[in-house]
Amino acid sequence: MLVRVVSFVCAVLGMSSLVSACGGPQGAGAPALAVTALPAAVDGRKTRLSFELGNGVKAILEENHVAPLVALQAWIGVGSAAEPAAHGGLAHLTERVVLGGAPPGEADVAPCKAWTSFDETVFETVVAAPHAGARLDALGAMLARATFDAAELERGRADALGEARRASASSASAASRALFAAAFEGHGYARPVLGVPASLEGLTGADVAAFHRRAYAGANVTIVAVGDFDARAFRERVATAFGSLPRSEGGAPPPPAPALAGPRAAVAVSESGEAALALGYRLSTPDAEELAAVDVFAAALAHDGAGRLPRALVLNRQLARAVRATVVEGREGGLLELELPLVAGRFEDAARVALAEVSRAALELGSAELEGSRAALEVDLSRAQETAAGYARKLGLFSTIAGDIGYQDRYLEGLRGLTAPRVREVAAALVRPSNLFFAAVAPAGGAVARAPEGLAARLRALAPGALPAPARDASQLAAVTSSGGVVRVVLPSGLRVLVLRDPTAPSVVAHATWSGGLRLEDARTNGVTGLLAATLPRGTRTRDPARLAADLAALGGHLSASAGRDELGVDLEFLARRWEDGLALLADCLRYPAFSEDEVERARLAALERVRDHEDDAELAATRLFAATLWPGHPYRLPLLGTAGSLSALSRRRLADHFQRHYGASNLTIALVGDLDVQRVVDYLRALFADASAPLVAASAAPPPAPRATDGPTEVFALAAREQAHVVVGYAGLPLGDPEGPAAEVLVEILGGRDGRLARELGDISLVHAAAWSGLDGGALVFDLASTLAGVEPAVVSLRAAVARAAASPFLPAEVERARALLVGAAARGLESRGAVAAALARDEALGTRRADADLASVTPDAVARVARRLLDPRFEIVAVVRPPAQPVASTPAARTPAKTRP
């Protein structure tokens, strides 16, 4: 729950502070083009419509077809600052009551959340594209309700009271509230957005209804929709859903912020026993370029755990546990807030050091700090608006609060044009004593709590002498295709490149995937893929870990890797304006990893520790026993983490040999999503991989064994150290790309989803998990549950019978439709981020598969019944049981005799 807005640009896009401690492979015979031909424009964004209804409701509809979902938001341009002084928390309580009136069942398809700030209240949901119209209608009906019953009011009040009490228990929150109370005395910004228990308990249904009539009126409402829809067709849906809202009751405009009266200090008492200090510098309402300068200054002070203040207060002097810098901006002004949870309650020492560092930064900030802070801000902005919901927040906030949908463009223009002298000029005007406010929170019962005014006076006295004396300035050919907006290029080295241009955020997300993974391991090398994933981001032949980290920071980058059954992947995110440096760094990591002794040993020890942590896990043991029975002799039987024995034998040389043998350009795919010039990217990657080694063919994995039919299920047992037992009932599943894959997904949702058939069949027996997974060599369909020792046999009998009954019963159209809707919604939300889109594109290309989401719509009850008969055949059933040795088990444990067959 957001309780206040960070600057117009900072908080667009997330609900937290911006500045704080802060297709298949190309065939071998495909012709190479003499001249690389690419589409003139590939763009996820198509159309933006802005319009106003007769009742004053404004709407912004923007198409973006990168992912099959729609972000819907309703912005109410009235927040806590518009409450009567005696009705603290009324805006937030009204929000809770309105949200509580959402139609039943909506949360299953598209959960709705809401937040209130000083100047606005926002309702937000992300929904699969086919359900967007219905969800928009439901949002309109929710906002238009004019009456609320007593039960709804009390439920909302309970929610609001819980949030207010949790906030009051935090010394950091208490310091922030006291700071705003001092800096904006007499103004709505001085009151906590959540209210306090006393005011919340006194609010009535009439208060909520009156506030709702005044605030939730057409002229205050802005509807934002971003995503996969036709904007012109959607326009009529908006008019129908929100045209019935009343226009407005009118009312006086909010009062301006009070005149500056610093330095001032406030002291509060906390029952938590923790001390905290907050310092704030009041802002007016700066233009976009000035706000960018303030944000850069704040980032230089403290961003993501780094900066001047963490070095001085946390590392060097141990006065604070952390430092968080936040730029808060509203319609009537704002605040640069510094939050310091203190180590030993040394308020004056911490304030003295903080003031000196702030003033010194205003005089000394140079080009290097400017560049680092600017990159940090750009990457935070990019991450915050890369999703449809984040981008929609940008449109809604700028339209509702700034009154200008193009505000961020001017902000970014100003940010990129800033010079160090300009930032120092803006900072020097900001950090004056008249702009300065303090708030301290002291533990109850201490000396400060008994005489708070003494500390307040001492803090005020620090302000005039805080400014130090001025200091000096620190100053070849490719095969190209295009489909669905994605450009696909196969370079001569065999490297496949997929590019989806999306200019909605100034960043690039790259996902590189090799086919391989666990399929290329054996008992001797088990765990090697995980070690590769741990060490690939930890240095190259020319960049040790420190240099790699510095280079990543310079381009606003984040690097990571992942391991799977069929692939090994590397992810990199970086600023679009630094795309050449970002791709060069990615190519360095993919082609020339260092695998230093220190990093390999560190990764190996960490993997061994994880294996030891899982030794007593009965659920994992049962899953592994099932896999070993289903996949004898195939790598899929092996644990992805590896075993203690295999990991202990994996040296740096074995790791490097495995990588060089199996992972080259010919089985590598790189997917890029972001603000890119496709032609330039392709040319640059061609150059980076021009001298890549000759085509490499990955060793083929062992062929999957054919299912073995018996006269009954195969039962296997193993001993567990814990008293808890675990049971897995499973079957062979479908390989990737199987045409019945979508029907199998629907089957699993019907059987094992929330309120699914198995949950109803099992009753008191708790179903832990129901899942299906698919790999290149096959898959699995598993149902597992936990059991007490005495309940193992009944649990096995009950689970097997429940699966048989559930699978044999007819599948009804309604339950198939519900399962399809849930799966489509979950799949759409799974592609909300650009990183997820890039990963899906790369994996589908690398493994020669395609996403089957669209095929879900064609799944029928007959198709589900057919795949149930195919998969849930009791002759192929495997029952894996792990239980403690207190109860006699089969004559020989499964660890020695892998399987025992029973009728």
PDB file of C-alpha atoms in Angstrom, residues 128-315:
ATOM      1  CA  ALA A 128      -5.254 -11.302 -19.889  1.00  0.00           C
ATOM      2  CA  ALA A 129      -6.307  -9.495 -23.065  1.00  0.00           C
ATOM      3  CA  PRO A 130      -9.481 -11.565 -23.742  1.00  0.00           C
ATOM      4  CA  HIS A 131     -10.895 -10.506 -20.364  1.00  0.00           C
ATOM      5  CA  ALA A 132     -10.015  -6.789 -20.541  1.00  0.00           C
ATOM      6  CA  GLY A 133     -13.442  -5.549 -21.570  1.00  0.00           C
ATOM      7  CA  ALA A 134     -15.274  -7.412 -18.837  1.00  0.00           C
ATOM      8  CA  ARG A 135     -12.735  -6.296 -16.244  1.00  0.00           C
ATOM      9  CA  LEU A 136     -13.116  -2.671 -17.383  1.00  0.00           C
ATOM     10  CA  ASP A 137     -16.880  -2.943 -16.899  1.00  0.00           C
ATOM     11  CA  ALA A 138     -16.350  -4.338 -13.413  1.00  0.00           C
ATOM     12  CA  LEU A 139     -13.960  -1.491 -12.545  1.00  0.00           C
ATOM     13  CA  GLY A 140     -16.517   1.081 -13.684  1.00  0.00           C
ATOM     14  CA  ALA A 141     -19.273  -0.574 -11.646  1.00  0.00           C
ATOM     15  CA  MET A 142     -17.015  -0.655  -8.581  1.00  0.00           C
ATOM     16  CA  LEU A 143     -16.256   3.078  -8.753  1.00  0.00           C
ATOM     17  CA  ALA A 144     -19.838   4.103  -9.543  1.00  0.00           C
ATOM     18  CA  ARG A 145     -21.439   2.527  -6.460  1.00  0.00           C
ATOM     19  CA  ALA A 146     -23.099   5.250  -4.432  1.00  0.00           C
ATOM     20  CA  THR A 147     -23.985   3.325  -1.272  1.00  0.00           C
ATOM     21  CA  PHE A 148     -21.991   1.092   1.051  1.00  0.00           C
ATOM     22  CA  ASP A 149     -23.426  -1.106   3.747  1.00  0.00           C
ATOM     23  CA  ALA A 150     -22.214  -1.202   7.317  1.00  0.00           C
ATOM     24  CA  ALA A 151     -20.420  -4.526   6.904  1.00  0.00           C
ATOM     25  CA  GLU A 152     -18.355  -3.158   4.009  1.00  0.00           C
ATOM     26  CA  LEU A 153     -17.462  -0.102   6.060  1.00  0.00           C
ATOM     27  CA  GLU A 154     -16.298  -2.194   8.991  1.00  0.00           C
ATOM     28  CA  ARG A 155     -14.241  -4.502   6.797  1.00  0.00           C
ATOM     29  CA  GLY A 156     -12.558  -1.495   5.217  1.00  0.00           C
ATOM     30  CA  ARG A 157     -12.018   0.093   8.612  1.00  0.00           C
ATOM     31  CA  ALA A 158     -10.382  -3.095   9.913  1.00  0.00           C
ATOM     32  CA  ASP A 159      -8.014  -3.126   6.941  1.00  0.00           C
ATOM     33  CA  ALA A 160      -7.160   0.544   7.370  1.00  0.00           C
ATOM     34  CA  LEU A 161      -6.628   0.232  11.109  1.00  0.00           C
ATOM     35  CA  GLY A 162      -4.324  -2.722  10.602  1.00  0.00           C
ATOM     36  CA  GLU A 163      -2.194  -0.791   8.152  1.00  0.00           C
ATOM     37  CA  ALA A 164      -2.087   2.285  10.367  1.00  0.00           C
ATOM     38  CA  ARG A 165      -1.060   0.258  13.406  1.00  0.00           C
ATOM     39  CA  ARG A 166       1.655  -1.559  11.494  1.00  0.00           C
ATOM     40  CA  ALA A 167       3.021   1.750  10.264  1.00  0.00           C
ATOM     41  CA  SER A 168       2.987   3.243  13.760  1.00  0.00           C
ATOM     42  CA  ALA A 169       5.103   0.341  15.044  1.00  0.00           C
ATOM     43  CA  SER A 170       8.032   1.332  12.813  1.00  0.00           C
ATOM     44  CA  SER A 171      10.435   3.968  14.113  1.00  0.00           C
ATOM     45  CA  ALA A 172      11.446   4.845  10.548  1.00  0.00           C
ATOM     46  CA  SER A 173       7.804   5.430   9.587  1.00  0.00           C
ATOM     47  CA  ALA A 174       7.289   7.477  12.725  1.00  0.00           C
ATOM     48  CA  ALA A 175      10.297   9.667  11.882  1.00  0.00           C
ATOM     49  CA  SER A 176       9.014  10.228   8.356  1.00  0.00           C
ATOM     50  CA  ARG A 177       5.545  11.186   9.598  1.00  0.00           C
ATOM     51  CA  ALA A 178       7.036  13.598  12.121  1.00  0.00           C
ATOM     52  CA  LEU A 179       9.224  15.121   9.409  1.00  0.00           C
ATOM     53  CA  PHE A 180       6.269  15.816   7.132  1.00  0.00           C
ATOM     54  CA  ALA A 181       4.300  17.197  10.063  1.00  0.00           C
ATOM     55  CA  ALA A 182       7.102  19.684  10.761  1.00  0.00           C
ATOM     56  CA  ALA A 183       7.784  20.625   7.148  1.00  0.00           C
ATOM     57  CA  PHE A 184       4.116  21.076   6.136  1.00  0.00           C
ATOM     58  CA  GLU A 185       2.493  22.232   9.373  1.00  0.00           C
ATOM     59  CA  GLY A 186      -1.155  23.141   8.809  1.00  0.00           C
ATOM     60  CA  HIS A 187      -1.309  21.510   5.372  1.00  0.00           C
ATOM     61  CA  GLY A 188      -2.769  18.172   4.279  1.00  0.00           C
ATOM     62  CA  TYR A 189       0.726  16.850   3.572  1.00  0.00           C
ATOM     63  CA  ALA A 190       1.419  17.078   7.300  1.00  0.00           C
ATOM     64  CA  ARG A 191      -1.129  14.348   8.085  1.00  0.00           C
ATOM     65  CA  PRO A 192      -0.332  10.655   7.579  1.00  0.00           C
ATOM     66  CA  VAL A 193      -2.047   9.248   4.521  1.00  0.00           C
ATOM     67  CA  LEU A 194      -3.162   6.183   6.467  1.00  0.00           C
ATOM     68  CA  GLY A 195      -4.618   8.259   9.258  1.00  0.00           C
ATOM     69  CA  VAL A 196      -4.328   7.299  12.902  1.00  0.00           C
ATOM     70  CA  PRO A 197      -6.491   4.823  14.841  1.00  0.00           C
ATOM     71  CA  ALA A 198      -8.383   7.574  16.691  1.00  0.00           C
ATOM     72  CA  SER A 199      -9.494   9.360  13.531  1.00  0.00           C
ATOM     73  CA  LEU A 200     -10.236   6.147  11.635  1.00  0.00           C
ATOM     74  CA  GLU A 201     -12.431   4.809  14.430  1.00  0.00           C
ATOM     75  CA  GLY A 202     -14.510   7.986  14.379  1.00  0.00           C
ATOM     76  CA  LEU A 203     -15.297   7.992  10.677  1.00  0.00           C
ATOM     77  CA  THR A 204     -18.871   7.099   9.721  1.00  0.00           C
ATOM     78  CA  GLY A 205     -20.619   5.724   6.681  1.00  0.00           C
ATOM     79  CA  ALA A 206     -21.931   9.220   5.965  1.00  0.00           C
ATOM     80  CA  ASP A 207     -18.340  10.550   5.939  1.00  0.00           C
ATOM     81  CA  VAL A 208     -17.281   7.899   3.441  1.00  0.00           C
ATOM     82  CA  ALA A 209     -20.341   8.474   1.233  1.00  0.00           C
ATOM     83  CA  ALA A 210     -19.795  12.243   1.194  1.00  0.00           C
ATOM     84  CA  PHE A 211     -16.103  11.900   0.340  1.00  0.00           C
ATOM     85  CA  HIS A 212     -16.959   9.371  -2.370  1.00  0.00           C
ATOM     86  CA  ARG A 213     -19.498  11.758  -3.958  1.00  0.00           C
ATOM     87  CA  ARG A 214     -16.961  14.578  -3.978  1.00  0.00           C
ATOM     88  CA  ALA A 215     -13.820  12.679  -5.000  1.00  0.00           C
ATOM     89  CA  TYR A 216     -15.073   9.859  -7.238  1.00  0.00           C
ATOM     90  CA  ALA A 217     -16.705  12.278  -9.675  1.00  0.00           C
ATOM     91  CA  GLY A 218     -16.114  12.359 -13.414  1.00  0.00           C
ATOM     92  CA  ALA A 219     -13.910  15.429 -13.556  1.00  0.00           C
ATOM     93  CA  ASN A 220     -11.503  13.846 -11.071  1.00  0.00           C
ATOM     94  CA  VAL A 221     -11.223  10.476 -12.844  1.00  0.00           C
ATOM     95  CA  THR A 222      -8.654   9.411 -15.437  1.00  0.00           C
ATOM     96  CA  ILE A 223      -8.861   5.921 -16.954  1.00  0.00           C
ATOM     97  CA  VAL A 224      -5.644   4.445 -18.326  1.00  0.00           C
ATOM     98  CA  ALA A 225      -5.411   1.253 -20.383  1.00  0.00           C
ATOM     99  CA  VAL A 226      -2.151  -0.054 -21.802  1.00  0.00           C
ATOM    100  CA  GLY A 227      -1.734  -3.348 -23.609  1.00  0.00           C
ATOM    101  CA  ASP A 228      -3.014  -5.788 -26.181  1.00  0.00           C
ATOM    102  CA  PHE A 229      -6.314  -4.324 -27.444  1.00  0.00           C
ATOM    103  CA  ASP A 230      -7.730  -2.213 -30.259  1.00  0.00           C
ATOM    104  CA  ALA A 231      -7.822   1.324 -28.866  1.00  0.00           C
ATOM    105  CA  ARG A 232     -10.626   2.577 -31.084  1.00  0.00           C
ATOM    106  CA  ALA A 233     -12.859  -0.381 -30.286  1.00  0.00           C
ATOM    107  CA  PHE A 234     -12.036  -0.037 -26.597  1.00  0.00           C
ATOM    108  CA  ARG A 235     -13.121   3.602 -26.570  1.00  0.00           C
ATOM    109  CA  GLU A 236     -16.816   2.718 -26.637  1.00  0.00           C
ATOM    110  CA  ARG A 237     -16.316   0.255 -23.811  1.00  0.00           C
ATOM    111  CA  VAL A 238     -14.814   3.030 -21.674  1.00  0.00           C
ATOM    112  CA  ALA A 239     -17.763   5.318 -22.379  1.00  0.00           C
ATOM    113  CA  THR A 240     -20.217   2.614 -21.372  1.00  0.00           C
ATOM    114  CA  ALA A 241     -18.344   1.667 -18.206  1.00  0.00           C
ATOM    115  CA  PHE A 242     -17.684   5.177 -16.847  1.00  0.00           C
ATOM    116  CA  GLY A 243     -20.205   7.441 -18.525  1.00  0.00           C
ATOM    117  CA  SER A 244     -22.623   7.144 -15.602  1.00  0.00           C
ATOM    118  CA  LEU A 245     -20.274   8.769 -13.074  1.00  0.00           C
ATOM    119  CA  PRO A 246     -21.538  12.186 -11.941  1.00  0.00           C
ATOM    120  CA  ARG A 247     -19.475  15.087 -13.201  1.00  0.00           C
ATOM    121  CA  SER A 248     -18.487  16.809  -9.944  1.00  0.00           C
ATOM    122  CA  GLU A 249     -19.823  18.528  -6.861  1.00  0.00           C
ATOM    123  CA  GLY A 250     -17.137  21.185  -7.155  1.00  0.00           C
ATOM    124  CA  GLY A 251     -15.358  22.456  -4.095  1.00  0.00           C
ATOM    125  CA  ALA A 252     -12.576  24.788  -3.065  1.00  0.00           C
ATOM    126  CA  PRO A 253      -9.050  24.075  -4.384  1.00  0.00           C
ATOM    127  CA  PRO A 254      -6.562  22.708  -1.863  1.00  0.00           C
ATOM    128  CA  PRO A 255      -4.573  25.329   0.073  1.00  0.00           C
ATOM    129  CA  PRO A 256      -0.974  26.032  -0.959  1.00  0.00           C
ATOM    130  CA  ALA A 257       1.895  24.640   1.051  1.00  0.00           C
ATOM    131  CA  PRO A 258       2.858  26.750   4.069  1.00  0.00           C
ATOM    132  CA  ALA A 259       5.723  29.220   3.856  1.00  0.00           C
ATOM    133  CA  LEU A 260       9.209  27.935   4.641  1.00  0.00           C
ATOM    134  CA  ALA A 261      10.013  28.275   8.324  1.00  0.00           C
ATOM    135  CA  GLY A 262      13.137  26.169   8.830  1.00  0.00           C
ATOM    136  CA  PRO A 263      15.192  25.103  10.478  1.00  0.00           C
ATOM    137  CA  ARG A 264      12.680  23.239  12.623  1.00  0.00           C
ATOM    138  CA  ALA A 265      12.912  20.005  14.582  1.00  0.00           C
ATOM    139  CA  ALA A 266      10.369  17.563  16.002  1.00  0.00           C
ATOM    140  CA  VAL A 267      10.943  14.712  18.435  1.00  0.00           C
ATOM    141  CA  ALA A 268       8.630  11.703  18.794  1.00  0.00           C
ATOM    142  CA  VAL A 269       8.671   8.668  21.056  1.00  0.00           C
ATOM    143  CA  SER A 270       8.573   5.066  19.847  1.00  0.00           C
ATOM    144  CA  GLU A 271       7.648   1.923  21.752  1.00  0.00           C
ATOM    145  CA  SER A 272       9.772  -0.202  19.413  1.00  0.00           C
ATOM    146  CA  GLY A 273      12.979   0.603  21.272  1.00  0.00           C
ATOM    147  CA  GLU A 274      14.701   1.753  18.071  1.00  0.00           C
ATOM    148  CA  ALA A 275      16.030   5.221  17.326  1.00  0.00           C
ATOM    149  CA  ALA A 276      15.688   6.941  13.975  1.00  0.00           C
ATOM    150  CA  LEU A 277      16.503  10.327  12.492  1.00  0.00           C
ATOM    151  CA  ALA A 278      15.059  12.000   9.405  1.00  0.00           C
ATOM    152  CA  LEU A 279      16.245  15.161   7.679  1.00  0.00           C
ATOM    153  CA  GLY A 280      14.261  16.947   5.002  1.00  0.00           C
ATOM    154  CA  TYR A 281      14.785  19.843   2.606  1.00  0.00           C
ATOM    155  CA  ARG A 282      11.572  21.459   1.354  1.00  0.00           C
ATOM    156  CA  LEU A 283      11.053  21.773  -2.394  1.00  0.00           C
ATOM    157  CA  SER A 284       8.771  24.171  -4.201  1.00  0.00           C
ATOM    158  CA  THR A 285       7.198  22.792  -7.387  1.00  0.00           C
ATOM    159  CA  PRO A 286      10.279  22.569  -9.632  1.00  0.00           C
ATOM    160  CA  ASP A 287      10.174  22.307 -13.381  1.00  0.00           C
ATOM    161  CA  ALA A 288      11.190  19.019 -14.996  1.00  0.00           C
ATOM    162  CA  GLU A 289      14.871  19.907 -15.380  1.00  0.00           C
ATOM    163  CA  GLU A 290      15.175  21.131 -11.792  1.00  0.00           C
ATOM    164  CA  LEU A 291      13.499  17.998 -10.509  1.00  0.00           C
ATOM    165  CA  ALA A 292      15.971  15.907 -12.504  1.00  0.00           C
ATOM    166  CA  ALA A 293      18.829  17.795 -10.840  1.00  0.00           C
ATOM    167  CA  VAL A 294      17.358  17.164  -7.369  1.00  0.00           C
ATOM    168  CA  ASP A 295      16.962  13.466  -8.171  1.00  0.00           C
ATOM    169  CA  VAL A 296      20.599  13.254  -9.322  1.00  0.00           C
ATOM    170  CA  PHE A 297      21.719  14.969  -6.141  1.00  0.00           C
ATOM    171  CA  ALA A 298      19.681  12.576  -4.013  1.00  0.00           C
ATOM    172  CA  ALA A 299      21.089   9.573  -5.882  1.00  0.00           C
ATOM    173  CA  ALA A 300      24.617  10.823  -5.270  1.00  0.00           C
ATOM    174  CA  LEU A 301      23.811  11.075  -1.562  1.00  0.00           C
ATOM    175  CA  ALA A 302      22.329   7.578  -1.187  1.00  0.00           C
ATOM    176  CA  HIS A 303      21.180   5.163  -3.845  1.00  0.00           C
ATOM    177  CA  ASP A 304      20.767   1.423  -3.391  1.00  0.00           C
ATOM    178  CA  GLY A 305      23.138   1.230  -0.438  1.00  0.00           C
ATOM    179  CA  ALA A 306      25.864   3.331  -2.077  1.00  0.00           C
ATOM    180  CA  GLY A 307      26.721   7.029  -2.125  1.00  0.00           C
ATOM    181  CA  ARG A 308      28.241   9.635   0.157  1.00  0.00           C
ATOM    182  CA  LEU A 309      25.948   9.179   3.125  1.00  0.00           C
ATOM    183  CA  PRO A 310      26.181   5.372   3.441  1.00  0.00           C
ATOM    184  CA  ARG A 311      29.968   5.635   3.259  1.00  0.00           C
ATOM    185  CA  ALA A 312      30.131   8.320   5.922  1.00  0.00           C
ATOM    186  CA  LEU A 313      27.390   7.192   8.304  1.00  0.00           C
ATOM    187  CA  VAL A 314      27.310   3.405   7.879  1.00  0.00           C
ATOM    188  CA  LEU A 315      30.758   2.254   6.793  1.00  0.00           C
TER     189      LEU A 315
END
